[in-house]
Amino acid sequence: MLSGSNYKTWSRLMMLHVVGQEKRGYITGTIPSRCEGDEGFDKWCKEDSMVHGWIVKTMESQFLELFLDIPTAKEMRDAMCYEGAAHCGILDHEVAQDVLDTEASPHSTFTRDYARRKHREVTELTLIRCFISLLDIHVTTYSPLGAASTPWGGNNVLDSNILKEIAQAKGKTFAQFCLRWAHEQGVSVVMKSFNEKRMKQNLEIFDWKLSKDDLEKIEHIPQKRGFPNLDFLSKNGPYRTLEELWNGEGV
């Protein structure tokens, strides 16, 4: 039974059962959904409901309210994958491959749709965390202060009043605050300072933490691509606008 702490084990056992019953396509999407009136709709509806039922029957009661109203087996599994990644740090590489095989943005494939269904606000940072966790990607930041005065960076970080206020309230330098936030996101941080005083300050970020309120404020700071890749745009090429290059995602 899915209890909330055993998602990884549950997911793999469920996949073994579904594959053994030759119904894998109903949760990966390789067997496409059909609308009423389409040829084969009755067969698809029956078999999708069967797979849907297998998943529901292996949930503990507290999860039924979250997932029972999701209409198809694939949408249910996608939603559960999001829950696992967002709340448990669980990786599901089968779904990750399914996401990579789609033409749509990996963000919009399951996370956005499920979030809207639950009326939950999902920030860009949350989407990025879920996606990189899903694919087991480790992130390193080379410009934790925003790379001001460089072609690939800007002053957005240094000019943020929210970040300045939190750093001041913590009694920390602006750089220490930014490094601590990056550290708490689980990313590697590379600094290039040769100033002895600053190098010492950079090491003084491990004996304190940001509060939940601090993290919430940071989460809702508007995001911006540091380097939008304008060089890839051409009126004669496949990408004529930034919207086309980034699949409609914000730039």
PDB file of C-alpha atoms in Angstrom:
ATOM      1  CA  MET A   1       0.000   0.000   0.000  1.00  0.00           C
ATOM      2  CA  LEU A   2       1.155   3.545  -0.766  1.00  0.00           C
ATOM      3  CA  SER A   3       1.687   5.131   2.644  1.00  0.00           C
ATOM      4  CA  GLY A   4       3.503   8.368   1.770  1.00  0.00           C
ATOM      5  CA  SER A   5       6.984   7.250   2.769  1.00  0.00           C
ATOM      6  CA  ASN A   6       7.317   4.306   0.377  1.00  0.00           C
ATOM      7  CA  TYR A   7       6.609   5.935  -2.975  1.00  0.00           C
ATOM      8  CA  LYS A   8       9.716   4.638  -4.717  1.00  0.00           C
ATOM      9  CA  THR A   9       9.080   0.999  -3.757  1.00  0.00           C
ATOM     10  CA  TRP A  10       5.361   1.286  -4.455  1.00  0.00           C
ATOM     11  CA  SER A  11       5.931   2.864  -7.874  1.00  0.00           C
ATOM     12  CA  ARG A  12       8.277   0.129  -9.034  1.00  0.00           C
ATOM     13  CA  LEU A  13       6.022  -2.678  -7.797  1.00  0.00           C
ATOM     14  CA  MET A  14       3.050  -1.055  -9.509  1.00  0.00           C
ATOM     15  CA  MET A  15       5.018  -0.767 -12.761  1.00  0.00           C
ATOM     16  CA  LEU A  16       5.981  -4.446 -12.581  1.00  0.00           C
ATOM     17  CA  HIS A  17       2.318  -5.387 -12.200  1.00  0.00           C
ATOM     18  CA  VAL A  18       1.134  -3.124 -15.020  1.00  0.00           C
ATOM     19  CA  VAL A  19       3.854  -4.350 -17.392  1.00  0.00           C
ATOM     20  CA  GLY A  20       3.037  -7.952 -16.501  1.00  0.00           C
ATOM     21  CA  GLN A  21      -0.581  -7.301 -17.485  1.00  0.00           C
ATOM     22  CA  GLU A  22       0.560  -5.702 -20.770  1.00  0.00           C
ATOM     23  CA  LYS A  23      -1.015  -2.347 -19.863  1.00  0.00           C
ATOM     24  CA  ARG A  24       2.095  -0.172 -19.516  1.00  0.00           C
ATOM     25  CA  GLY A  25       0.953   2.210 -22.270  1.00  0.00           C
ATOM     26  CA  TYR A  26      -1.987   3.368 -20.180  1.00  0.00           C
ATOM     27  CA  ILE A  27       0.290   5.003 -17.617  1.00  0.00           C
ATOM     28  CA  THR A  28       3.048   6.165 -19.976  1.00  0.00           C
ATOM     29  CA  GLY A  29       0.756   7.612 -22.656  1.00  0.00           C
ATOM     30  CA  THR A  30       1.960   5.387 -25.503  1.00  0.00           C
ATOM     31  CA  ILE A  31      -1.638   4.176 -25.664  1.00  0.00           C
ATOM     32  CA  PRO A  32      -3.344   7.533 -26.321  1.00  0.00           C
ATOM     33  CA  SER A  33      -6.617   8.479 -24.678  1.00  0.00           C
ATOM     34  CA  ARG A  34      -9.777   8.430 -26.761  1.00  0.00           C
ATOM     35  CA  CYS A  35     -12.876  10.590 -26.707  1.00  0.00           C
ATOM     36  CA  GLU A  36     -16.409   9.283 -26.604  1.00  0.00           C
ATOM     37  CA  GLY A  37     -17.491   8.472 -30.140  1.00  0.00           C
ATOM     38  CA  ASP A  38     -13.948   7.584 -31.283  1.00  0.00           C
ATOM     39  CA  GLU A  39     -13.287   4.106 -32.603  1.00  0.00           C
ATOM     40  CA  GLY A  40     -12.060   1.906 -29.766  1.00  0.00           C
ATOM     41  CA  PHE A  41     -13.319   4.247 -27.044  1.00  0.00           C
ATOM     42  CA  ASP A  42     -15.204   1.560 -25.115  1.00  0.00           C
ATOM     43  CA  LYS A  43     -12.162  -0.749 -25.011  1.00  0.00           C
ATOM     44  CA  TRP A  44      -9.828   2.073 -24.021  1.00  0.00           C
ATOM     45  CA  CYS A  45     -12.225   3.319 -21.316  1.00  0.00           C
ATOM     46  CA  LYS A  46     -12.580  -0.176 -19.849  1.00  0.00           C
ATOM     47  CA  GLU A  47      -8.862  -0.927 -19.750  1.00  0.00           C
ATOM     48  CA  ASP A  48      -7.840   2.538 -18.531  1.00  0.00           C
ATOM     49  CA  SER A  49     -10.394   2.249 -15.728  1.00  0.00           C
ATOM     50  CA  MET A  50      -8.938  -1.134 -14.832  1.00  0.00           C
ATOM     51  CA  VAL A  51      -5.412   0.305 -14.509  1.00  0.00           C
ATOM     52  CA  HIS A  52      -6.825   3.325 -12.684  1.00  0.00           C
ATOM     53  CA  GLY A  53      -8.467   0.921 -10.243  1.00  0.00           C
ATOM     54  CA  TRP A  54      -5.233  -0.979  -9.620  1.00  0.00           C
ATOM     55  CA  ILE A  55      -3.565   2.269  -8.548  1.00  0.00           C
ATOM     56  CA  VAL A  56      -6.443   3.428  -6.344  1.00  0.00           C
ATOM     57  CA  LYS A  57      -6.770   0.065  -4.582  1.00  0.00           C
ATOM     58  CA  THR A  58      -3.147   0.249  -3.407  1.00  0.00           C
ATOM     59  CA  MET A  59      -3.489   3.682  -1.764  1.00  0.00           C
ATOM     60  CA  GLU A  60      -4.090   4.324   1.887  1.00  0.00           C
ATOM     61  CA  SER A  61      -7.276   6.299   2.528  1.00  0.00           C
ATOM     62  CA  GLN A  62      -5.591   9.681   3.100  1.00  0.00           C
ATOM     63  CA  PHE A  63      -4.420   9.741  -0.530  1.00  0.00           C
ATOM     64  CA  LEU A  64      -7.783   9.010  -2.127  1.00  0.00           C
ATOM     65  CA  GLU A  65      -8.991  12.593  -1.662  1.00  0.00           C
ATOM     66  CA  LEU A  66      -5.947  13.874  -3.541  1.00  0.00           C
ATOM     67  CA  PHE A  67      -6.028  11.510  -6.494  1.00  0.00           C
ATOM     68  CA  LEU A  68      -9.452   9.884  -6.866  1.00  0.00           C
ATOM     69  CA  ASP A  69     -10.937  12.604  -9.084  1.00  0.00           C
ATOM     70  CA  ILE A  70      -8.062  12.475 -11.615  1.00  0.00           C
ATOM     71  CA  PRO A  71      -9.695  11.091 -14.771  1.00  0.00           C
ATOM     72  CA  THR A  72      -7.092   8.806 -16.408  1.00  0.00           C
ATOM     73  CA  ALA A  73      -4.431   6.364 -15.248  1.00  0.00           C
ATOM     74  CA  LYS A  74      -1.637   8.351 -16.901  1.00  0.00           C
ATOM     75  CA  GLU A  75      -2.726  11.653 -15.355  1.00  0.00           C
ATOM     76  CA  MET A  76      -2.921   9.968 -11.966  1.00  0.00           C
ATOM     77  CA  ARG A  77       0.586   8.558 -12.219  1.00  0.00           C
ATOM     78  CA  ASP A  78       1.955  11.901 -13.461  1.00  0.00           C
ATOM     79  CA  ALA A  79       0.334  13.661 -10.508  1.00  0.00           C
ATOM     80  CA  MET A  80       1.729  11.117  -8.061  1.00  0.00           C
ATOM     81  CA  CYS A  81       5.167  11.542  -9.593  1.00  0.00           C
ATOM     82  CA  TYR A  82       4.886  15.289  -8.947  1.00  0.00           C
ATOM     83  CA  GLU A  83       3.883  14.658  -5.332  1.00  0.00           C
ATOM     84  CA  GLY A  84       6.819  12.325  -4.875  1.00  0.00           C
ATOM     85  CA  ALA A  85       9.343  14.724  -6.362  1.00  0.00           C
ATOM     86  CA  ALA A  86       7.963  17.820  -4.650  1.00  0.00           C
ATOM     87  CA  HIS A  87       7.436  16.458  -1.169  1.00  0.00           C
ATOM     88  CA  CYS A  88       9.486  13.283  -0.712  1.00  0.00           C
ATOM     89  CA  GLY A  89      12.541  13.840  -2.898  1.00  0.00           C
ATOM     90  CA  ILE A  90      11.636  10.627  -4.717  1.00  0.00           C
ATOM     91  CA  LEU A  91      13.024   9.953  -8.196  1.00  0.00           C
ATOM     92  CA  ASP A  92      11.009   8.081 -10.789  1.00  0.00           C
ATOM     93  CA  HIS A  93      13.257   7.596 -13.792  1.00  0.00           C
ATOM     94  CA  GLU A  94      10.603   5.798 -15.853  1.00  0.00           C
ATOM     95  CA  VAL A  95       8.452   8.930 -15.788  1.00  0.00           C
ATOM     96  CA  ALA A  96      11.526  11.090 -16.353  1.00  0.00           C
ATOM     97  CA  GLN A  97      12.176   9.278 -19.621  1.00  0.00           C
ATOM     98  CA  ASP A  98       8.540   9.669 -20.611  1.00  0.00           C
ATOM     99  CA  VAL A  99       8.856  13.403 -19.969  1.00  0.00           C
ATOM    100  CA  LEU A 100      12.009  13.654 -22.069  1.00  0.00           C
ATOM    101  CA  ASP A 101      10.342  11.799 -24.948  1.00  0.00           C
ATOM    102  CA  THR A 102       7.535  14.342 -25.275  1.00  0.00           C
ATOM    103  CA  GLU A 103       7.643  17.373 -27.561  1.00  0.00           C
ATOM    104  CA  ALA A 104       6.202  19.662 -24.910  1.00  0.00           C
ATOM    105  CA  SER A 105       8.189  21.420 -22.240  1.00  0.00           C
ATOM    106  CA  PRO A 106       8.975  18.960 -19.414  1.00  0.00           C
ATOM    107  CA  HIS A 107       7.520  21.477 -16.995  1.00  0.00           C
ATOM    108  CA  SER A 108       4.144  21.546 -18.691  1.00  0.00           C
ATOM    109  CA  THR A 109       3.937  17.804 -19.236  1.00  0.00           C
ATOM    110  CA  PHE A 110       2.683  16.993 -15.784  1.00  0.00           C
ATOM    111  CA  THR A 111       3.623  19.528 -13.139  1.00  0.00           C
ATOM    112  CA  ARG A 112       1.691  22.563 -14.347  1.00  0.00           C
ATOM    113  CA  ASP A 113      -1.451  20.637 -15.242  1.00  0.00           C
ATOM    114  CA  TYR A 114      -1.559  18.836 -11.927  1.00  0.00           C
ATOM    115  CA  ALA A 115      -0.841  22.006  -9.982  1.00  0.00           C
ATOM    116  CA  ARG A 116      -3.710  23.797 -11.698  1.00  0.00           C
ATOM    117  CA  ARG A 117      -6.006  20.874 -10.972  1.00  0.00           C
ATOM    118  CA  LYS A 118      -5.178  21.167  -7.291  1.00  0.00           C
ATOM    119  CA  HIS A 119      -5.440  24.984  -7.401  1.00  0.00           C
ATOM    120  CA  ARG A 120      -1.903  25.111  -6.088  1.00  0.00           C
ATOM    121  CA  GLU A 121       0.521  27.887  -6.873  1.00  0.00           C
ATOM    122  CA  VAL A 122       3.749  26.538  -8.307  1.00  0.00           C
ATOM    123  CA  THR A 123       6.696  28.873  -8.801  1.00  0.00           C
ATOM    124  CA  GLU A 124       9.395  28.534 -11.441  1.00  0.00           C
ATOM    125  CA  LEU A 125      11.876  27.517  -8.739  1.00  0.00           C
ATOM    126  CA  THR A 126       9.617  24.665  -7.654  1.00  0.00           C
ATOM    127  CA  LEU A 127       9.273  23.475 -11.250  1.00  0.00           C
ATOM    128  CA  ILE A 128      13.028  23.542 -11.758  1.00  0.00           C
ATOM    129  CA  ARG A 129      13.656  21.649  -8.496  1.00  0.00           C
ATOM    130  CA  CYS A 130      11.161  18.933  -9.423  1.00  0.00           C
ATOM    131  CA  PHE A 131      12.590  18.548 -12.917  1.00  0.00           C
ATOM    132  CA  ILE A 132      16.255  18.308 -11.937  1.00  0.00           C
ATOM    133  CA  SER A 133      15.422  15.963  -9.055  1.00  0.00           C
ATOM    134  CA  LEU A 134      13.404  13.781 -11.398  1.00  0.00           C
ATOM    135  CA  LEU A 135      16.388  13.434 -13.753  1.00  0.00           C
ATOM    136  CA  ASP A 136      18.966  13.135 -10.946  1.00  0.00           C
ATOM    137  CA  ILE A 137      20.814  16.267 -12.100  1.00  0.00           C
ATOM    138  CA  HIS A 138      23.214  18.051  -9.757  1.00  0.00           C
ATOM    139  CA  VAL A 139      23.418  21.835 -10.191  1.00  0.00           C
ATOM    140  CA  THR A 140      26.457  24.071  -9.675  1.00  0.00           C
ATOM    141  CA  THR A 141      26.179  27.854  -9.553  1.00  0.00           C
ATOM    142  CA  TYR A 142      29.155  29.839 -10.781  1.00  0.00           C
ATOM    143  CA  SER A 143      27.720  33.312 -10.220  1.00  0.00           C
ATOM    144  CA  PRO A 144      25.731  33.214  -6.969  1.00  0.00           C
ATOM    145  CA  LEU A 145      25.535  37.019  -6.827  1.00  0.00           C
ATOM    146  CA  GLY A 146      24.167  37.346 -10.359  1.00  0.00           C
ATOM    147  CA  ALA A 147      27.357  38.062 -12.333  1.00  0.00           C
ATOM    148  CA  ALA A 148      26.800  41.812 -12.408  1.00  0.00           C
ATOM    149  CA  SER A 149      28.609  43.771 -15.150  1.00  0.00           C
ATOM    150  CA  THR A 150      29.045  40.711 -17.371  1.00  0.00           C
ATOM    151  CA  PRO A 151      27.380  39.914 -20.738  1.00  0.00           C
ATOM    152  CA  TRP A 152      25.673  36.852 -19.234  1.00  0.00           C
ATOM    153  CA  GLY A 153      24.568  38.349 -15.912  1.00  0.00           C
ATOM    154  CA  GLY A 154      22.998  41.444 -14.427  1.00  0.00           C
ATOM    155  CA  ASN A 155      22.152  43.425 -11.294  1.00  0.00           C
ATOM    156  CA  ASN A 156      18.854  41.702 -10.503  1.00  0.00           C
ATOM    157  CA  VAL A 157      20.274  39.888  -7.474  1.00  0.00           C
ATOM    158  CA  LEU A 158      22.278  42.785  -6.062  1.00  0.00           C
ATOM    159  CA  ASP A 159      19.400  45.222  -6.569  1.00  0.00           C
ATOM    160  CA  SER A 160      16.745  43.059  -4.876  1.00  0.00           C
ATOM    161  CA  ASN A 161      15.299  44.888  -1.882  1.00  0.00           C
ATOM    162  CA  ILE A 162      13.787  41.657  -0.552  1.00  0.00           C
ATOM    163  CA  LEU A 163      17.193  39.979  -0.435  1.00  0.00           C
ATOM    164  CA  LYS A 164      18.795  43.026   1.138  1.00  0.00           C
ATOM    165  CA  GLU A 165      16.139  43.191   3.867  1.00  0.00           C
ATOM    166  CA  ILE A 166      16.485  39.512   4.772  1.00  0.00           C
ATOM    167  CA  ALA A 167      20.296  39.702   4.855  1.00  0.00           C
ATOM    168  CA  GLN A 168      20.192  42.781   7.085  1.00  0.00           C
ATOM    169  CA  ALA A 169      17.670  41.160   9.439  1.00  0.00           C
ATOM    170  CA  LYS A 170      19.935  38.126   9.757  1.00  0.00           C
ATOM    171  CA  GLY A 171      22.956  40.266  10.522  1.00  0.00           C
ATOM    172  CA  LYS A 172      24.802  38.756   7.570  1.00  0.00           C
ATOM    173  CA  THR A 173      26.520  40.205   4.544  1.00  0.00           C
ATOM    174  CA  PHE A 174      24.602  40.146   1.303  1.00  0.00           C
ATOM    175  CA  ALA A 175      27.038  37.612  -0.139  1.00  0.00           C
ATOM    176  CA  GLN A 176      26.719  35.320   2.894  1.00  0.00           C
ATOM    177  CA  PHE A 177      22.955  35.388   2.608  1.00  0.00           C
ATOM    178  CA  CYS A 178      23.017  34.483  -1.103  1.00  0.00           C
ATOM    179  CA  LEU A 179      25.528  31.688  -0.557  1.00  0.00           C
ATOM    180  CA  ARG A 180      23.474  30.270   2.320  1.00  0.00           C
ATOM    181  CA  TRP A 181      20.322  30.220   0.189  1.00  0.00           C
ATOM    182  CA  ALA A 182      22.136  28.391  -2.621  1.00  0.00           C
ATOM    183  CA  HIS A 183      23.596  25.918  -0.116  1.00  0.00           C
ATOM    184  CA  GLU A 184      20.119  25.166   1.265  1.00  0.00           C
ATOM    185  CA  GLN A 185      18.913  24.392  -2.265  1.00  0.00           C
ATOM    186  CA  GLY A 186      21.423  21.552  -2.417  1.00  0.00           C
ATOM    187  CA  VAL A 187      23.558  23.053  -5.174  1.00  0.00           C
ATOM    188  CA  SER A 188      27.322  23.425  -5.342  1.00  0.00           C
ATOM    189  CA  VAL A 189      28.563  27.006  -5.149  1.00  0.00           C
ATOM    190  CA  VAL A 190      31.756  28.242  -6.837  1.00  0.00           C
ATOM    191  CA  MET A 191      33.180  31.590  -5.673  1.00  0.00           C
ATOM    192  CA  LYS A 192      36.122  33.395  -7.225  1.00  0.00           C
ATOM    193  CA  SER A 193      37.002  35.975  -4.587  1.00  0.00           C
ATOM    194  CA  PHE A 194      40.693  36.445  -3.807  1.00  0.00           C
ATOM    195  CA  ASN A 195      39.998  38.856  -0.952  1.00  0.00           C
ATOM    196  CA  GLU A 196      41.068  37.162   2.293  1.00  0.00           C
ATOM    197  CA  LYS A 197      38.316  38.794   4.360  1.00  0.00           C
ATOM    198  CA  ARG A 198      35.593  37.789   1.905  1.00  0.00           C
ATOM    199  CA  MET A 199      36.961  34.266   1.572  1.00  0.00           C
ATOM    200  CA  LYS A 200      36.677  33.900   5.347  1.00  0.00           C
ATOM    201  CA  GLN A 201      33.115  35.272   5.289  1.00  0.00           C
ATOM    202  CA  ASN A 202      32.197  32.818   2.535  1.00  0.00           C
ATOM    203  CA  LEU A 203      32.975  29.962   4.919  1.00  0.00           C
ATOM    204  CA  GLU A 204      30.788  31.378   7.685  1.00  0.00           C
ATOM    205  CA  ILE A 205      27.469  30.212   6.254  1.00  0.00           C
ATOM    206  CA  PHE A 206      27.086  26.778   7.866  1.00  0.00           C
ATOM    207  CA  ASP A 207      26.058  27.583  11.456  1.00  0.00           C
ATOM    208  CA  TRP A 208      22.747  29.334  10.723  1.00  0.00           C
ATOM    209  CA  LYS A 209      19.669  28.794   8.556  1.00  0.00           C
ATOM    210  CA  LEU A 210      17.045  30.741   6.666  1.00  0.00           C
ATOM    211  CA  SER A 211      13.550  30.646   8.110  1.00  0.00           C
ATOM    212  CA  LYS A 212      10.502  29.277   6.318  1.00  0.00           C
ATOM    213  CA  ASP A 213       9.255  32.847   5.913  1.00  0.00           C
ATOM    214  CA  ASP A 214      12.581  33.896   4.364  1.00  0.00           C
ATOM    215  CA  LEU A 215      12.430  31.043   1.868  1.00  0.00           C
ATOM    216  CA  GLU A 216       8.828  31.854   0.982  1.00  0.00           C
ATOM    217  CA  LYS A 217       9.728  35.465   0.178  1.00  0.00           C
ATOM    218  CA  ILE A 218      12.659  34.390  -1.981  1.00  0.00           C
ATOM    219  CA  GLU A 219      10.517  31.810  -3.779  1.00  0.00           C
ATOM    220  CA  HIS A 220       8.220  34.530  -5.118  1.00  0.00           C
ATOM    221  CA  ILE A 221      10.866  36.904  -6.435  1.00  0.00           C
ATOM    222  CA  PRO A 222      10.261  37.210 -10.215  1.00  0.00           C
ATOM    223  CA  GLN A 223      12.645  34.976 -12.168  1.00  0.00           C
ATOM    224  CA  LYS A 224      14.635  35.931 -15.264  1.00  0.00           C
ATOM    225  CA  ARG A 225      16.934  33.963 -17.524  1.00  0.00           C
ATOM    226  CA  GLY A 226      20.491  35.127 -17.017  1.00  0.00           C
ATOM    227  CA  PHE A 227      21.460  34.353 -20.595  1.00  0.00           C
ATOM    228  CA  PRO A 228      18.498  34.094 -23.019  1.00  0.00           C
ATOM    229  CA  ASN A 229      20.670  32.917 -25.985  1.00  0.00           C
ATOM    230  CA  LEU A 230      19.750  35.616 -28.465  1.00  0.00           C
ATOM    231  CA  ASP A 231      22.420  34.283 -30.820  1.00  0.00           C
ATOM    232  CA  PHE A 232      20.187  31.302 -31.596  1.00  0.00           C
ATOM    233  CA  LEU A 233      17.477  33.528 -33.092  1.00  0.00           C
ATOM    234  CA  SER A 234      17.193  34.069 -36.837  1.00  0.00           C
ATOM    235  CA  LYS A 235      14.342  35.119 -39.110  1.00  0.00           C
ATOM    236  CA  ASN A 236      15.415  32.299 -41.442  1.00  0.00           C
ATOM    237  CA  GLY A 237      15.984  29.662 -38.780  1.00  0.00           C
ATOM    238  CA  PRO A 238      13.811  27.359 -36.678  1.00  0.00           C
ATOM    239  CA  TYR A 239      13.726  29.889 -33.791  1.00  0.00           C
ATOM    240  CA  ARG A 240      12.639  33.396 -34.716  1.00  0.00           C
ATOM    241  CA  THR A 241      11.606  34.580 -31.245  1.00  0.00           C
ATOM    242  CA  LEU A 242      12.578  33.838 -27.667  1.00  0.00           C
ATOM    243  CA  GLU A 243       9.131  32.348 -27.116  1.00  0.00           C
ATOM    244  CA  GLU A 244       9.796  29.791 -29.837  1.00  0.00           C
ATOM    245  CA  LEU A 245      13.300  29.028 -28.525  1.00  0.00           C
ATOM    246  CA  TRP A 246      12.093  28.435 -24.957  1.00  0.00           C
ATOM    247  CA  ASN A 247       8.832  26.647 -25.839  1.00  0.00           C
ATOM    248  CA  GLY A 248       6.699  29.507 -24.566  1.00  0.00           C
ATOM    249  CA  GLU A 249       8.363  29.570 -21.148  1.00  0.00           C
ATOM    250  CA  GLY A 250       9.227  32.928 -19.616  1.00  0.00           C
ATOM    251  CA  VAL A 251      12.472  34.589 -20.596  1.00  0.00           C
TER     252      VAL A 251
END
